[in-house]
Each structure stands twice: as structure tokens, then as C-alpha cells.
Short mmCIF file of C-alpha atoms in Angstrom, two decimals:
data_model
loop_
_atom_site.label_atom_id
_atom_site.label_comp_id
_atom_site.label_asym_id
_atom_site.label_seq_id
_atom_site.Cartn_x
_atom_site.Cartn_y
_atom_site.Cartn_z
CA MET J 1009 -11.49 144.07 197.55
CA ASP J 1010 -8.96 145.71 199.16
CA LEU J 1011 -9.73 148.81 197.67
CA LEU J 1012 -12.89 149.29 198.07
CA ILE J 1013 -12.25 148.40 201.82
CA ILE J 1014 -9.55 151.33 201.94
CA LEU J 1015 -12.54 153.83 199.74
CA ILE J 1016 -15.24 153.03 202.35
CA TYR J 1017 -13.22 153.37 205.41
CA SER J 1018 -11.55 156.99 203.16
CA GLY J 1019 -15.67 157.65 202.74
CA PHE J 1020 -16.34 156.99 206.07
CA CYS J 1021 -13.94 159.09 207.97
CA VAL J 1022 -14.61 162.43 205.44
CA LEU J 1023 -18.19 161.71 206.84
CA ILE J 1024 -17.35 161.81 210.12
CA PHE J 1025 -15.11 164.85 209.62
CA LYS J 1026 -17.88 166.90 207.91
CA LEU J 1027 -20.86 165.56 210.10
CA PHE J 1028 -19.10 166.71 213.53
CA ARG J 1029 -16.97 169.24 212.09
CA ILE J 1030 -13.29 167.51 213.08
CA PRO J 1031 -10.54 170.01 212.46
CA LEU J 1032 -8.05 169.01 210.05
CA ASN J 1033 -4.76 169.21 212.16
CA LYS J 1034 -2.02 167.21 213.39
CA TRP J 1035 -4.18 165.34 215.61
CA SER J 1036 -6.79 164.07 214.38
CA VAL J 1037 -5.37 163.05 210.44
CA PRO J 1038 -3.10 161.10 211.78
CA THR J 1039 -5.01 159.15 214.36
CA ALA J 1040 -7.86 158.62 211.51
CA ILE J 1041 -4.84 157.27 208.90
CA LEU J 1042 -3.54 154.99 212.00
CA GLY J 1043 -6.75 153.61 213.48
CA GLY J 1044 -7.78 152.76 210.00
CA ILE J 1045 -4.08 151.42 209.39
CA ALA J 1046 -4.53 149.18 212.53
CA LEU J 1047 -8.62 148.22 212.04
CA LEU J 1048 -8.72 147.83 208.19
CA GLY J 1049 -5.48 145.36 208.33
CA THR J 1050 -7.26 143.38 211.00
CA MET J 1051 -10.03 143.21 209.58
CA ILE J 1052 -8.57 142.54 206.39
CA LEU J 1053 -5.82 139.62 207.23
CA LEU J 1054 -8.93 138.02 208.73
CA MET J 1055 -10.75 138.04 206.47
CA ASN J 1056 -8.47 137.27 203.67
CA PHE J 1057 -6.85 134.15 205.50
CA ASN J 1058 -10.47 132.77 206.89
CA HIS J 1059 -12.58 133.66 203.92
CA PRO J 1060 -11.07 132.80 201.07
CA TYR J 1061 -11.67 135.05 197.94
CA GLY J 1062 -11.33 133.49 194.07
CA LYS J 1063 -10.52 136.20 191.78
CA PHE J 1064 -10.94 133.73 188.96
CA SER J 1065 -13.88 131.27 188.97
CA LYS J 1066 -15.12 129.62 186.15
CA GLU J 1067 -17.50 126.46 185.40
CA VAL J 1068 -16.07 123.35 184.17
CA TYR J 1069 -17.81 120.63 182.46
CA ALA J 1070 -16.72 117.51 180.57
CA VAL J 1071 -17.29 116.97 176.55
CA VAL J 1072 -17.22 113.22 175.07
CA PRO J 1073 -15.25 113.32 171.45
CA VAL J 1074 -16.87 111.38 169.22
CA VAL J 1075 -14.21 109.23 166.85
CA PRO J 1076 -15.95 107.37 163.95
CA PRO J 1077 -15.72 103.51 165.57
CA VAL J 1078 -15.15 102.43 161.79
CA LYS J 1079 -14.07 104.00 158.80
CA GLY J 1080 -15.98 104.75 155.89
CA ILE J 1081 -17.69 107.75 153.87
CA VAL J 1082 -20.57 109.85 156.05
CA GLN J 1083 -23.61 108.84 154.90
CA THR J 1084 -26.30 111.01 156.97
CA VAL J 1085 -25.74 113.71 159.71
CA GLU J 1086 -29.03 112.93 161.11
CA VAL J 1087 -28.01 115.39 164.88
CA LYS J 1088 -29.01 119.29 164.81
CA PRO J 1089 -26.89 121.31 166.24
CA ASN J 1090 -27.31 122.45 170.39
CA ILE J 1091 -30.69 120.45 170.46
CA PRO J 1092 -31.03 118.05 173.41
CA LEU J 1093 -30.74 114.59 172.36
CA LYS J 1094 -31.32 110.87 173.90
CA GLN J 1095 -29.05 108.02 174.82
CA GLY J 1096 -28.96 106.12 171.77
CA ASP J 1097 -29.82 108.70 169.63
CA ILE J 1098 -28.56 108.36 165.57
CA LEU J 1099 -25.93 111.25 165.46
CA PHE J 1100 -24.24 110.24 162.21
CA THR J 1101 -23.71 106.99 159.66
CA ILE J 1102 -21.43 105.63 157.63
CA ASP J 1103 -21.28 104.28 153.99
CA PRO J 1104 -22.82 100.26 155.79
CA LYS J 1105 -22.11 98.93 152.15
CA PRO J 1106 -18.50 97.00 152.26
CA TYR J 1107 -19.40 95.91 155.88
CA GLN J 1108 -22.38 94.32 154.66
CA LEU J 1109 -20.49 92.62 152.01
CA LYS J 1110 -17.94 91.55 154.47
CA VAL J 1111 -21.08 90.39 156.48
CA ASP J 1112 -22.46 88.44 153.57
CA GLU J 1113 -19.35 86.67 152.47
CA LEU J 1114 -19.05 85.47 156.12
CA GLU J 1115 -22.04 84.29 156.71
CA ALA J 1116 -21.76 81.83 153.18
CA THR J 1117 -18.20 80.64 154.29
CA LEU J 1118 -19.99 79.83 157.51
CA MET J 1119 -22.66 77.52 155.85
CA GLU J 1120 -20.33 75.90 153.75
CA ALA J 1121 -17.89 75.59 157.09
CA LYS J 1122 -21.09 73.77 158.83
CA GLN J 1123 -21.83 71.24 155.97
CA SER J 1124 -18.48 70.11 155.40
CA ALA J 1125 -18.50 69.90 159.77
CA MET J 1126 -21.56 67.85 159.13
CA GLN J 1127 -19.64 65.20 156.65
CA LEU J 1128 -16.81 64.56 159.00
CA GLY J 1129 -18.43 62.15 160.91
CA SER J 1130 -19.25 60.64 157.26
CA GLN J 1131 -15.63 60.88 156.04
CA LEU J 1132 -14.20 59.45 159.18
CA GLU J 1133 -16.35 56.04 158.30
CA PHE J 1134 -15.11 55.75 155.48
CA ALA J 1135 -11.67 56.73 156.48
CA GLN J 1136 -12.21 53.59 158.94
CA ALA J 1137 -13.16 50.85 155.93
CA LYS J 1138 -10.53 52.38 153.63
CA VAL J 1139 -8.12 51.46 156.39
CA LYS J 1140 -9.23 48.16 156.56
CA GLN J 1141 -9.48 47.72 152.73
CA ALA J 1142 -5.58 48.68 152.88
CA LEU J 1143 -5.06 45.92 155.61
CA ALA J 1144 -6.74 43.49 154.44
CA GLU J 1145 -4.71 43.75 150.62
CA ARG J 1146 -1.36 43.77 152.68
CA ASP J 1147 -2.38 40.83 154.37
CA ARG J 1148 -3.20 39.32 151.27
CA THR J 1149 -0.18 40.59 149.50
CA ARG J 1150 2.04 39.46 152.45
CA THR J 1151 0.69 36.17 152.36
CA ALA J 1152 1.37 35.62 149.05
CA TYR J 1153 4.66 37.36 148.97
CA ASN J 1154 6.21 34.75 151.85
CA ARG J 1155 4.78 31.82 150.41
CA TYR J 1156 6.61 32.62 146.51
CA ARG J 1157 9.87 33.68 148.75
CA LYS J 1158 10.19 30.23 150.35
CA GLY J 1159 9.05 28.52 147.30
CA SER J 1160 12.30 30.04 146.10
CA LYS J 1161 14.23 29.35 148.05
CA ASN J 1162 13.50 25.62 147.86
CA ASN J 1163 13.91 25.71 144.50
CA ALA J 1164 10.92 25.24 143.13
CA ALA J 1165 10.25 25.46 139.20
CA ALA J 1166 6.61 26.78 139.85
CA PHE J 1167 8.33 30.12 141.01
CA ALA J 1168 10.33 32.22 139.02
CA ARG J 1169 12.09 34.90 140.53
CA GLN J 1170 10.58 37.03 138.63
CA THR J 1171 7.24 35.96 140.09
CA VAL J 1172 9.22 36.43 143.61
CA ASP J 1173 10.13 40.21 142.81
CA ASP J 1174 6.57 41.14 141.53
CA SER J 1175 4.52 39.69 144.40
CA ARG J 1176 7.18 41.37 146.79
CA GLN J 1177 6.41 45.12 145.19
CA MET J 1178 2.66 43.95 145.61
CA TYR J 1179 2.96 43.83 149.20
CA LEU J 1180 5.31 47.12 149.68
CA ALA J 1181 2.29 48.62 147.71
CA ALA J 1182 -0.51 47.57 149.54
CA GLN J 1183 1.50 48.24 152.74
CA ALA J 1184 2.12 52.08 151.65
CA ASN J 1185 -1.30 52.04 150.38
CA ALA J 1186 -2.18 51.05 154.12
CA ASP J 1187 -0.23 53.48 155.98
CA ALA J 1188 -1.71 56.19 153.94
CA ALA J 1189 -5.25 55.06 154.68
CA GLN J 1190 -4.12 55.68 158.58
CA ALA J 1191 -2.34 58.63 157.94
CA ASP J 1192 -5.75 59.92 156.39
CA LEU J 1193 -8.05 57.82 159.30
CA GLN J 1194 -5.83 60.18 161.48
CA ARG J 1195 -6.36 62.75 159.94
CA VAL J 1196 -10.18 62.87 159.83
CA THR J 1197 -9.85 62.10 163.13
CA PHE J 1198 -8.07 65.28 164.75
CA ALA J 1199 -10.51 66.73 162.54
CA HIS J 1200 -14.02 65.60 163.34
CA GLU J 1201 -12.28 65.91 167.67
CA SER J 1202 -11.34 69.23 167.63
CA ASN J 1203 -13.74 71.01 168.87
CA ILE J 1204 -15.05 73.52 171.45
CA ASP J 1205 -17.38 72.90 173.69
CA GLY J 1206 -19.17 70.44 170.83
CA VAL J 1207 -18.35 72.94 167.80
CA ASN J 1208 -16.39 72.45 165.55
CA THR J 1209 -13.00 74.88 165.88
CA GLN J 1210 -13.42 76.01 161.91
CA VAL J 1211 -17.32 76.50 162.81
CA VAL J 1212 -16.06 78.41 165.99
CA GLU J 1213 -13.44 80.59 164.29
CA LEU J 1214 -16.03 81.79 161.47
CA GLN J 1215 -19.02 82.25 163.99
CA LYS J 1216 -16.63 84.72 166.07
CA LYS J 1217 -15.11 86.37 162.52
CA LEU J 1218 -18.60 86.83 161.73
CA GLU J 1219 -19.72 88.69 164.96
CA SER J 1220 -17.18 90.93 164.72
CA ALA J 1221 -18.07 91.89 161.12
CA ARG J 1222 -22.22 92.47 162.45
CA TYR J 1223 -20.90 94.28 165.23
CA ASP J 1224 -18.17 96.37 162.91
CA LEU J 1225 -21.95 97.27 160.50
CA GLU J 1226 -24.12 97.92 163.42
CA ARG J 1227 -20.94 100.32 164.63
CA THR J 1228 -21.70 102.48 161.37
CA VAL J 1229 -24.59 103.46 162.89
CA VAL J 1230 -22.87 106.56 165.20
CA ARG J 1231 -25.34 107.15 168.64
CA ALA J 1232 -25.19 109.35 171.22
CA PRO J 1233 -23.08 107.83 174.06
CA SER J 1234 -25.65 109.52 176.72
CA ASP J 1235 -28.50 112.46 177.37
CA GLY J 1236 -27.23 115.55 176.30
CA ILE J 1237 -26.49 118.10 173.28
CA ALA J 1238 -24.45 117.93 170.12
CA THR J 1239 -22.82 121.62 169.01
CA GLN J 1240 -20.68 123.22 166.50
CA ILE J 1241 -21.39 120.58 164.27
CA ALA J 1242 -18.49 120.80 161.18
CA LEU J 1243 -19.37 117.28 159.67
CA LYS J 1244 -21.09 116.90 156.41
CA PRO J 1245 -21.79 113.95 154.07
CA GLY J 1246 -19.33 113.14 151.95
CA ILE J 1247 -15.99 113.18 154.42
CA MET J 1248 -13.64 110.34 154.76
CA ALA J 1249 -14.79 109.32 158.25
CA VAL J 1250 -11.52 107.72 160.13
CA PRO J 1251 -11.15 106.07 163.03
CA LEU J 1252 -8.42 108.12 164.70
CA PRO J 1253 -8.81 109.30 168.86
CA LEU J 1254 -6.85 112.73 167.20
CA SER J 1255 -9.62 113.34 164.72
CA PRO J 1256 -12.74 113.22 166.54
CA ALA J 1257 -16.04 113.55 164.11
CA MET J 1258 -17.78 115.88 167.03
CA VAL J 1259 -18.03 116.97 170.00
CA PHE J 1260 -20.56 115.84 172.81
CA ILE J 1261 -21.75 116.85 175.94
CA PRO J 1262 -22.85 115.25 177.96
CA LYS J 1263 -25.66 115.90 180.54
CA GLN J 1264 -24.12 116.70 184.04
CA GLU J 1265 -24.37 118.54 186.82
CA ARG J 1266 -23.04 122.60 186.51
CA VAL J 1267 -19.32 121.99 188.73
CA PHE J 1268 -17.96 125.76 189.77
CA ALA J 1269 -14.23 125.69 190.32
CA GLY J 1270 -12.45 128.73 191.63
CA SER J 1271 -8.75 129.56 192.23
CA PHE J 1272 -7.40 130.40 195.66
CA TRP J 1273 -3.79 130.92 197.29
CA GLN J 1274 -2.59 128.34 198.59
CA ASN J 1275 -2.73 129.40 202.14
CA SER J 1276 -6.26 129.33 202.03
CA LEU J 1277 -5.94 125.69 202.14
CA GLY J 1278 -6.89 125.10 205.85
CA MET J 1279 -10.57 127.12 205.28
CA MET J 1280 -11.21 124.76 202.25
CA LYS J 1281 -13.45 122.27 203.19
CA PRO J 1282 -15.87 119.99 201.67
CA GLY J 1283 -19.41 121.42 202.63
CA PHE J 1284 -18.07 125.07 203.67
CA GLU J 1285 -20.85 127.50 202.28
CA THR J 1286 -20.17 129.70 199.47
CA GLU J 1287 -21.43 132.54 197.52
CA MET J 1288 -20.04 133.28 193.84
CA ILE J 1289 -21.22 136.13 191.74
CA LEU J 1290 -20.88 135.59 187.55
CA ASP J 1291 -20.09 138.02 185.16
CA ALA J 1292 -23.63 137.37 182.82
CA VAL J 1293 -25.92 138.14 185.69
CA PRO J 1294 -24.71 141.27 187.41
CA GLY J 1295 -26.21 141.81 190.82
CA HIS J 1296 -26.97 138.64 191.63
CA VAL J 1297 -25.67 136.04 194.41
CA PHE J 1298 -25.87 132.71 194.01
CA LYS J 1299 -24.88 130.46 197.05
CA GLY J 1300 -23.22 127.03 197.43
CA GLU J 1301 -21.24 124.68 198.81
CA VAL J 1302 -17.58 122.98 198.35
CA ILE J 1303 -17.68 119.80 196.74
CA SER J 1304 -14.29 118.47 197.15
CA VAL J 1305 -10.34 120.82 196.59
CA LEU J 1306 -8.62 119.03 194.02
CA PRO J 1307 -5.97 116.70 195.49
CA ALA J 1308 -3.27 117.67 192.63
CA MET J 1309 -1.95 121.13 191.37
CA SER J 1310 -0.48 120.69 188.07
CA GLU J 1311 2.42 123.18 188.38
CA GLY J 1312 3.99 120.43 190.18
CA GLN J 1313 3.59 117.56 187.88
CA TYR J 1314 5.95 116.03 185.55
CA GLN J 1315 5.96 112.61 183.58
CA ALA J 1316 9.04 109.86 182.30
CA SER J 1317 10.44 111.79 178.95
CA GLY J 1318 13.84 112.26 178.09
CA GLN J 1319 14.35 115.61 179.68
CA LEU J 1320 15.22 117.17 183.01
CA LEU J 1321 12.67 118.77 185.66
CA SER J 1322 13.24 122.11 185.01
CA ALA J 1323 13.81 125.02 187.56
CA ASN J 1324 11.89 127.16 185.67
CA GLN J 1325 8.90 124.53 186.37
CA ILE J 1326 9.56 124.04 190.26
CA SER J 1327 9.39 128.24 190.29
CA ARG J 1328 6.13 128.11 188.80
CA HIS J 1329 3.53 129.43 191.33
CA GLY J 1330 0.73 127.10 191.49
CA ARG J 1331 -3.06 127.57 192.85
CA ALA J 1332 -5.41 125.35 194.70
CA ILE J 1333 -9.13 124.14 192.92
CA ALA J 1334 -11.81 124.49 194.56
CA LEU J 1335 -14.86 122.37 192.65
CA ILE J 1336 -18.22 124.39 193.85
CA LYS J 1337 -22.07 123.12 193.71
CA VAL J 1338 -24.31 125.84 193.09
CA THR J 1339 -27.42 125.48 195.13
CA GLU J 1340 -29.67 127.22 193.98
CA GLU J 1341 -32.48 125.79 192.04
CA ASP J 1342 -33.11 129.37 190.08
CA LEU J 1343 -29.51 128.97 188.33
CA GLU J 1344 -31.14 127.43 185.09
CA GLN J 1345 -33.23 130.45 184.91
CA TYR J 1346 -30.58 132.35 183.49
CA GLN J 1347 -30.03 130.09 180.57
CA LEU J 1348 -26.19 130.53 180.89
CA PRO J 1349 -23.77 128.82 178.40
CA LEU J 1350 -21.77 125.97 179.88
CA GLY J 1351 -18.48 127.40 180.96
CA VAL J 1352 -19.32 130.87 182.30
CA GLN J 1353 -16.80 132.44 184.64
CA GLY J 1354 -17.31 134.87 187.96
CA LYS J 1355 -15.78 135.35 191.39
CA MET J 1356 -16.47 133.39 194.23
CA VAL J 1357 -15.86 133.26 197.88
CA ILE J 1358 -15.31 130.35 200.90
CA TYR J 1359 -16.63 131.22 203.72
CA SER J 1360 -14.97 128.61 206.89
CA ASP J 1361 -16.35 128.40 210.10
CA GLN J 1362 -13.88 130.41 212.10
CA PHE J 1363 -14.34 134.37 212.58
CA THR J 1364 -17.85 134.18 211.17
CA HIS J 1365 -18.65 137.65 212.53
CA VAL J 1366 -16.02 138.99 210.04
CA ALA J 1367 -17.79 137.28 207.16
CA VAL J 1368 -19.83 139.93 206.70
CA MET J 1369 -17.12 142.25 205.32
CA ARG J 1370 -16.71 139.96 202.92
CA LYS J 1371 -20.77 139.30 201.60
CA VAL J 1372 -20.54 142.92 201.35
CA LEU J 1373 -17.65 143.58 199.33
CA LEU J 1374 -19.10 140.29 196.54
CA ARG J 1375 -22.07 142.39 196.66
CA MET J 1376 -20.77 145.48 195.81
CA LEU J 1377 -18.16 143.98 192.72
CA GLY J 1378 -21.71 141.89 191.77
CA TRP J 1379 -23.23 145.49 191.43
CA LEU J 1380 -20.00 146.81 189.31
CA ASN J 1381 -20.69 143.93 186.86
CA TYR J 1382 -23.17 146.18 185.20
CA VAL J 1383 -21.37 148.21 184.06
CA PHE J 1384 -17.92 146.09 183.26
CA PRO J 1385 -16.74 142.76 184.97
CA VAL J 1386 -13.61 144.11 187.53
CA LYS J 1387 -10.93 141.44 187.61
#
């Protein structure tokens, strides 16, 4: 761009010398050269600093990698490349049979658990009755044992030693049965009282497992996350889809506002503020200037970043020169009429509120670069 200014001035000087027949001598030529250096140098410095020029500019957009949520064989691919989609439209489907079988199995297990939970009340009553029966039997045998034992101490002939031992064993057996019945009652009581919001815990656990299985079954149908398009589709039926973040099945481009990013020298940061007017030329649209405004200036530059790792920060990384990145929104409504693909590139200029009269020269030069795009894009 600076070369264009010098060429314009040189052509202007040649025209003046020819038109007014100014002789080429030791006074006229140095005057034209020194005057040009002073004039153009001042104008270029003011223009470059106050109205920064982004030689490298490009449209930026976000993409969504579509990762299969569940593992399985791709059954169908419903989406067509580069066709606009609505949120919820089907992209592709995965064989649902393994997940349907899992749902059916859990539904049967849940039904069995519900029936068992309903029977816990009857089991509790039965266990309580068994405890009463066992305690009554224990008390009866204990009474008999005590009677035989006392009679034996009194040397009663009617109570032989064997009879006392038998009654004692019957009492101990009855006591063991009573303990077992009480333990079983405690078990049934715990099972009956193990509830979450009035629902048996085993039933709740199976309900959650069934809900998870149904969710996996639903996710065998992969849908568009938002309005947008899917492009460069290589997914075909029969491919094994695996839920690995590093291996997406396809790329989805959501519908979004078109934003352009420009790279600028850091000395221009003071003249790059949100709301400043911008102009941009695109290689794909020669001779046309798109107007817009600055949305924001990114608060960080990648050249200065580092992460926790086993390596020290290198001096080579510090020596890398970073550029400031500004995000630009094109305000012209005719951008869509050109049917430009996402990611087009060009050049842009930011016009600050300082030395606005110098901005005229920047506008002229930008348009001249736009005309050169008819021949070849200049970088």
C-alpha cells in the first residue's frame, strides 16, 4: 500500500514537470524528492498509525464436531451435504437393537422388583407371625425343661436323666428357631422400610437404570444440534460409530452471524476500539468495498500462552512476534447476494476518530487494491 502512494506521487510529479515544462536541474529534482519524502512520510505515518491496515484478514466461524453418543453400526445416513437443516433434523441413525434389548430386559426386571416390593408387606406379617410362633414354642420348651430340671434335683424317679437332657435340647432348639425368626423379621423389616420418597430402593435403582437405557436408545438417532448445514460427509452405513471425541463422525456448521478477523500490528491497538468504522475488500469480490464496524479486539494473543507441562518456556517462543486480532462485523446487507463460502479472505482497514482527514487517502488506496483483485489478489 505504501508503494502505491509513492507511485501515485511519482506520477503526479512527472505530470507537473511535463505540464508546466519545469526543467530537470539540481534545484527542481531534489525539491520534488525532498518534498515528497516530507509530505508522503508525514501522511503515511499519520495514516498507518491512526487508521490501521490489516493485510491478512479472513472470515472465522465455529464448527461442531458430531461425535456419536453411543457405540454401534451406522444404519442410515439421512442428511445430504450442504443442505440447510433445522434443529432436531436427523443426521444419521445407529443400529438400536442392542439398546432395545437392554431396555426390554430392564423393564422385565423392574416389573419383578415391583412385584417383590408389593409382597414385602405380606412377608413382614408372615415374619412377625413366625416370631410369635417361635417365641411361644421357646417358652413352652423352657417351661418343660425347667420342670424336668427341678424334678431331677429333687431326685424324683419320674424324671430320668435322659428326659432332662432331651427337654434341654428341645429348649435350645426352640431358642435358636426364635433367634432365626427374629433375624428374618429384622431383614424383612429393613427391606420393607428401605424407601426413597415412598418407593422401594431396589425399584428406584432399576428405574434409573431403565431411564439411562432408554436415553441411550433415543441417542441411536443422532440429530442436528441447531440450524445449519453438514458438509463433506464421508459417513456411510456399515461404519462402526464410536463415541470418541477425537474421532467425530461428521462436521456440522451451525447457522451463525458472519464475522471477519483481521491481523494488525500491536502499535495500532490504541486505534482499535469497538464501534469504529471499518472497510474491507475480499479477494472473491473484486472492486467492491464492504463496510462494517469493530465488534471487539481479542483480549489475548496465542504467541504468549503457555500451559502446565514438563517443559520450560522457551526463548524462541518469547521471540515470536504476535499480532493483535480484531473481530469485524460487516453491516452491508448485500453480503449474502454474493453467495460467498465461509472462510473467504481479504484485507481490512479500521478508521479511528483521530486525523479523520487522512482517512481519505486510506480509502483511496484500499479501493485501488480492490481493483487489482480483478487481475490477481495482492498480498
